[in-house]
Amino acid sequence: MQQQISVITLGVADLTRARRFYTDGFGWTPVFENPEIVFYQMNGFMLGTWLRTALEGDMKRPSASPGGFALAHNVATRDAVQPLIDRLARYGGRMLRAADAPPHGGFRGYVADPDDHAWEIAWNPAWPTYASESERSVQ
Amino acid sequence: MQQQISVITLGVADLTRARRFYTDGFGWTPVFENPEIVFYQMNGFMLGTWLRTALEGDMKRPSASPGGFALAHNVATRDAVQPLIDRLARYGGRMLRAADAPPHGGFRGYVADPDDHAWEIAWNPAWPTYASESERSVQ
């Protein structure tokens, strides 16, 4: 079966607050938005921020906490990691872990979005395939 | 800034149990595994299942519940949606919503993985771009 994910949907309490984090913080441009959802075209799939109540209703399950998962965004250099975390914190994020070097190499830190979804901001020279794949599939 | 995600990491309590869901349920092949993490090469990024305690330690935040988000996996036809949900339920998943037609078109249902991370299994003829993008970037 195709190893494929088409959408990552994050439940959010306040669409405007989430939009500020993603558009002003990350600097991303929505590809579609209406009063209950904002979509961003990512590297070969969509990232959606959807009103949590709507998402919960759609998946027939209430959900409360940010949960045990993380999304990783890679940057091009080690020096770009902490500044992006700081920038995201200025746009409604909350730093979870200041950037440092993990045992497996590279450099990374964590920041939570306004709804507490965790983002790892990472520089990972050992997995250069990520960058080239992303660049190839970015629209 | 590049609209890019390099890794989606799901915290799991039991790596073998999670592996069964993803390899036998979805039929996916790991690209890397060790005693604490299994990676799957997806369409332009990695999906990781990592022992929850290790992920929590890495992101410096304990996390308990499955959380307010969903990952979507698209299938090629309407008739493929419910059988995949049923199959995933046989490999440790739990059906959250039987497949039906959402207001925005297409056909979808939800199934939780053994750690309660939500997957939407969808057929979405209105967004054909997903399939072609995925095919282009699948390794």
Coordinates of C-alpha atoms in Angstrom, one line a residue:
Chain A
M1 CA 0.0 0.0 0.0
Q2 CA 1.2 3.5 -0.9
Q3 CA 3.2 5.0 2.0
Q4 CA 1.4 8.2 1.8
I5 CA -0.2 10.9 4.0
S6 CA -2.3 13.5 2.3
V7 CA -3.3 15.8 5.2
I8 CA -2.1 16.6 8.7
T9 CA -5.0 18.3 10.5
L10 CA -4.3 20.1 13.8
G11 CA -7.3 21.0 15.9
V12 CA -7.2 24.7 17.0
A13 CA -9.3 26.7 19.4
D14 CA -8.9 30.1 17.7
L15 CA -8.3 30.1 13.9
T16 CA -6.9 33.7 13.9
R17 CA -4.4 33.0 16.7
A18 CA -3.2 29.8 14.9
R19 CA -3.0 31.7 11.6
R20 CA -0.7 34.3 13.1
F21 CA 1.7 31.6 14.3
Y22 CA 1.9 29.9 10.9
T23 CA 1.7 32.9 8.6
D24 CA 3.7 35.4 10.6
G25 CA 5.8 33.0 12.6
F26 CA 6.8 30.4 10.0
G27 CA 6.0 32.9 7.2
W28 CA 3.8 30.4 5.3
T29 CA 1.1 31.3 2.9
P30 CA -2.4 29.7 3.1
V31 CA -3.6 28.0 -0.1
F32 CA -7.2 27.9 1.1
E33 CA -9.1 29.4 4.0
N34 CA -12.7 29.7 5.2
P35 CA -14.1 30.6 8.7
E36 CA -13.4 27.2 10.1
I37 CA -10.2 25.9 8.4
V38 CA -6.9 27.1 6.9
F39 CA -4.8 24.9 4.6
Y40 CA -1.1 25.2 3.8
Q41 CA 0.4 23.4 0.8
M42 CA 3.4 21.5 2.2
N43 CA 5.9 19.3 0.6
G44 CA 3.6 16.9 -1.1
F45 CA 0.6 17.1 1.3
M46 CA -1.6 19.6 3.1
L47 CA -1.3 21.0 6.6
G48 CA -4.7 22.0 7.9
T49 CA -5.6 24.0 11.0
W50 CA -9.3 23.3 11.7
L51 CA -11.5 24.4 14.6
R52 CA -11.1 21.7 17.2
T53 CA -14.8 21.3 17.7
A54 CA -15.3 20.7 14.0
L55 CA -12.4 18.2 13.9
E56 CA -13.7 16.4 16.9
G57 CA -17.1 16.2 15.4
D58 CA -15.7 14.9 12.2
M59 CA -13.6 12.2 13.8
K60 CA -16.3 11.3 16.3
R61 CA -14.0 11.7 19.3
P62 CA -13.5 14.5 21.7
S63 CA -9.9 15.3 22.3
A64 CA -8.4 17.6 24.8
S65 CA -4.7 17.7 25.2
P66 CA -2.0 18.4 22.6
G67 CA -1.0 14.8 22.7
G68 CA 2.0 12.6 22.2
F69 CA 3.3 13.6 18.8
A70 CA 5.6 16.1 17.2
L71 CA 6.0 17.6 13.7
A72 CA 9.5 18.5 12.6
H73 CA 10.5 21.4 10.4
N74 CA 14.1 21.3 9.2
V75 CA 16.2 24.4 8.6
A76 CA 19.3 24.8 6.4
T77 CA 21.9 25.6 9.1
R78 CA 22.6 25.1 12.7
D79 CA 22.5 28.8 13.3
A80 CA 19.0 29.1 12.0
V81 CA 17.4 26.8 14.7
Q82 CA 17.2 29.0 17.8
P83 CA 16.2 32.2 15.9
L84 CA 13.2 30.4 14.4
I85 CA 12.2 29.1 17.8
D86 CA 12.5 32.6 19.2
R87 CA 10.5 34.0 16.3
L88 CA 7.7 31.5 16.7
A89 CA 7.6 32.3 20.4
R90 CA 7.0 35.9 19.5
Y91 CA 4.0 34.9 17.4
G92 CA 2.1 32.9 20.0
G93 CA 4.3 29.9 20.4
R94 CA 5.8 28.6 23.7
M95 CA 9.3 27.3 23.8
L96 CA 9.5 23.7 25.2
R97 CA 13.2 23.1 24.8
A98 CA 15.9 25.5 23.8
A99 CA 18.0 24.2 20.9
D100 CA 20.8 21.8 21.7
A101 CA 22.6 18.9 20.2
P102 CA 20.8 15.5 20.5
P103 CA 22.8 12.3 20.9
H104 CA 22.1 11.2 17.3
G105 CA 23.7 14.4 15.9
G106 CA 22.4 17.7 14.5
F107 CA 20.9 20.4 16.5
R108 CA 17.2 20.9 17.6
G109 CA 14.8 22.5 19.9
Y110 CA 11.0 22.4 20.4
V111 CA 8.3 25.0 20.4
A112 CA 4.6 24.5 20.9
D113 CA 2.1 26.3 18.7
P114 CA -0.7 28.3 20.3
D115 CA -2.8 25.1 20.7
D116 CA 0.2 23.3 22.2
H117 CA 0.9 21.1 19.2
A118 CA 4.7 20.4 19.4
W119 CA 7.1 21.4 16.6
E120 CA 10.7 20.3 16.5
I121 CA 12.9 22.8 14.7
A122 CA 15.9 21.0 13.5
W123 CA 19.1 21.1 11.6
N124 CA 20.0 17.6 10.5
P125 CA 23.1 17.3 8.3
A126 CA 23.0 13.5 8.6
W127 CA 19.7 13.2 6.7
P128 CA 20.3 15.5 3.7
T129 CA 17.7 13.6 1.8
Y130 CA 15.0 15.5 3.6
A131 CA 15.9 18.8 2.2
S132 CA 16.3 17.6 -1.4
E133 CA 13.0 15.7 -1.3
S134 CA 11.2 18.6 0.1
E135 CA 12.6 21.0 -2.4
R136 CA 11.6 18.6 -5.2
S137 CA 8.0 18.3 -4.0
V138 CA 7.4 21.9 -2.8
Q139 CA 4.8 23.5 -5.0
Chain B
M1 CA 10.3 30.1 4.6
Q2 CA 10.0 26.7 3.0
Q3 CA 6.6 25.1 3.7
Q4 CA 8.1 21.9 4.7
I5 CA 7.7 19.1 7.3
S6 CA 10.5 16.5 7.5
V7 CA 9.2 14.2 10.2
I8 CA 5.9 13.3 11.9
T9 CA 6.7 11.5 15.1
L10 CA 4.1 9.6 17.0
G11 CA 4.7 8.6 20.6
V12 CA 3.9 4.9 21.2
A13 CA 3.8 2.8 24.3
D14 CA 4.7 -0.5 22.6
L15 CA 6.9 -0.5 19.5
T16 CA 5.9 -4.1 18.4
R17 CA 2.2 -3.4 18.7
A18 CA 2.6 -0.2 16.7
R19 CA 4.8 -1.9 14.1
R20 CA 2.1 -4.5 13.6
F21 CA -0.5 -1.8 12.9
Y22 CA 1.7 0.0 10.3
T23 CA 3.4 -2.9 8.7
D24 CA 0.6 -5.6 8.7
G25 CA -2.3 -3.1 8.7
F26 CA -1.2 -0.5 6.2
G27 CA 1.3 -2.9 4.7
W28 CA 4.1 -0.4 5.0
T29 CA 7.8 -1.2 5.1
P30 CA 10.1 0.3 7.7
V31 CA 13.2 2.1 6.3
F32 CA 15.0 2.1 9.6
E33 CA 14.4 0.6 13.0
N34 CA 16.1 0.1 16.3
P35 CA 14.8 -0.9 19.8
E36 CA 13.2 2.5 20.4
I37 CA 12.0 3.9 17.0
V38 CA 10.7 2.7 13.6
F39 CA 10.8 5.0 10.6
Y40 CA 8.7 4.8 7.4
Q41 CA 9.6 6.7 4.3
M42 CA 6.5 8.6 3.3
N43 CA 5.8 10.9 0.4
G44 CA 8.6 13.3 0.9
F45 CA 9.0 13.0 4.7
M46 CA 9.4 10.4 7.4
L47 CA 6.8 9.0 9.7
G48 CA 8.4 7.8 13.0
T49 CA 6.9 5.7 15.8
W50 CA 9.0 6.4 18.8
L51 CA 8.7 5.2 22.4
R52 CA 6.6 7.8 24.1
T53 CA 8.9 8.1 27.0
A54 CA 11.8 8.9 24.7
L55 CA 9.8 11.4 22.7
E56 CA 8.5 13.1 25.9
G57 CA 12.1 13.3 27.2
D58 CA 13.3 14.7 23.9
M59 CA 10.6 17.4 23.7
K60 CA 10.8 18.1 27.4
R61 CA 7.1 17.7 27.9
P62 CA 5.1 14.8 29.2
S63 CA 2.0 14.1 27.1
A64 CA -0.7 11.7 27.8
S65 CA -3.7 11.6 25.5
P66 CA -3.8 11.0 21.8
G67 CA -4.5 14.7 21.2
G68 CA -6.5 16.9 18.9
F69 CA -5.1 16.1 15.5
A70 CA -5.5 13.6 12.6
L71 CA -3.4 12.2 9.8
A72 CA -5.2 11.4 6.6
H73 CA -4.3 8.6 4.2
N74 CA -6.0 8.7 0.8
V75 CA -7.1 5.7 -1.1
A76 CA -7.8 5.4 -4.8
T77 CA -11.5 4.5 -4.8
R78 CA -14.6 5.0 -2.6
D79 CA -14.9 1.2 -2.2
A80 CA -11.4 1.0 -0.7
V81 CA -12.2 3.1 2.3
Q82 CA -14.1 0.9 4.7
P83 CA -12.1 -2.3 3.9
L84 CA -8.9 -0.5 4.9
I85 CA -10.5 0.7 8.1
D86 CA -11.7 -2.9 8.8
R87 CA -8.2 -4.2 8.1
L88 CA -6.5 -1.7 10.4
A89 CA -9.0 -2.6 13.1
R90 CA -7.9 -6.2 12.8
Y91 CA -4.3 -5.2 13.4
G92 CA -4.7 -3.4 16.6
G93 CA -6.7 -0.3 15.5
R94 CA -10.0 0.9 16.8
M95 CA -12.7 2.3 14.5
L96 CA -13.7 5.8 15.5
R97 CA -16.2 6.5 12.6
A98 CA -17.4 4.1 10.0
A99 CA -17.0 5.5 6.5
D100 CA -19.6 7.9 5.2
A101 CA -19.8 10.9 2.9
P102 CA -18.8 14.3 4.5
P103 CA -20.6 17.5 3.5
H104 CA -17.5 18.6 1.4
G105 CA -17.6 15.5 -0.8
G106 CA -15.7 12.3 -1.1
F107 CA -16.0 9.4 1.4
R108 CA -14.1 8.9 4.7
G109 CA -13.9 7.2 8.1
Y110 CA -11.6 7.3 11.0
V111 CA -9.6 4.7 12.8
A112 CA -7.3 5.1 15.8
D113 CA -3.9 3.3 15.9
P114 CA -3.0 1.2 19.0
D115 CA -1.8 4.4 20.8
D116 CA -5.0 6.2 19.8
H117 CA -3.5 8.5 17.2
A118 CA -6.3 9.2 14.7
W119 CA -6.1 8.3 11.0
E120 CA -8.7 9.5 8.5
I121 CA -9.0 7.0 5.6
A122 CA -10.4 9.0 2.7
W123 CA -11.3 8.9 -0.9
N124 CA -11.3 12.4 -2.2
P125 CA -11.9 12.8 -5.9
A126 CA -12.1 16.6 -5.5
W127 CA -8.4 16.9 -4.6
P128 CA -6.8 14.7 -7.2
T129 CA -3.6 16.6 -6.8
Y130 CA -2.8 14.7 -3.6
A131 CA -2.5 11.4 -5.4
S132 CA -0.3 12.7 -8.2
E133 CA 1.9 14.6 -5.8
S134 CA 2.3 11.5 -3.6
E135 CA 3.1 9.3 -6.5
R136 CA 5.7 11.7 -7.7
S137 CA 7.5 12.0 -4.3
V138 CA 7.1 8.4 -3.1
Q139 CA 10.5 6.8 -2.9

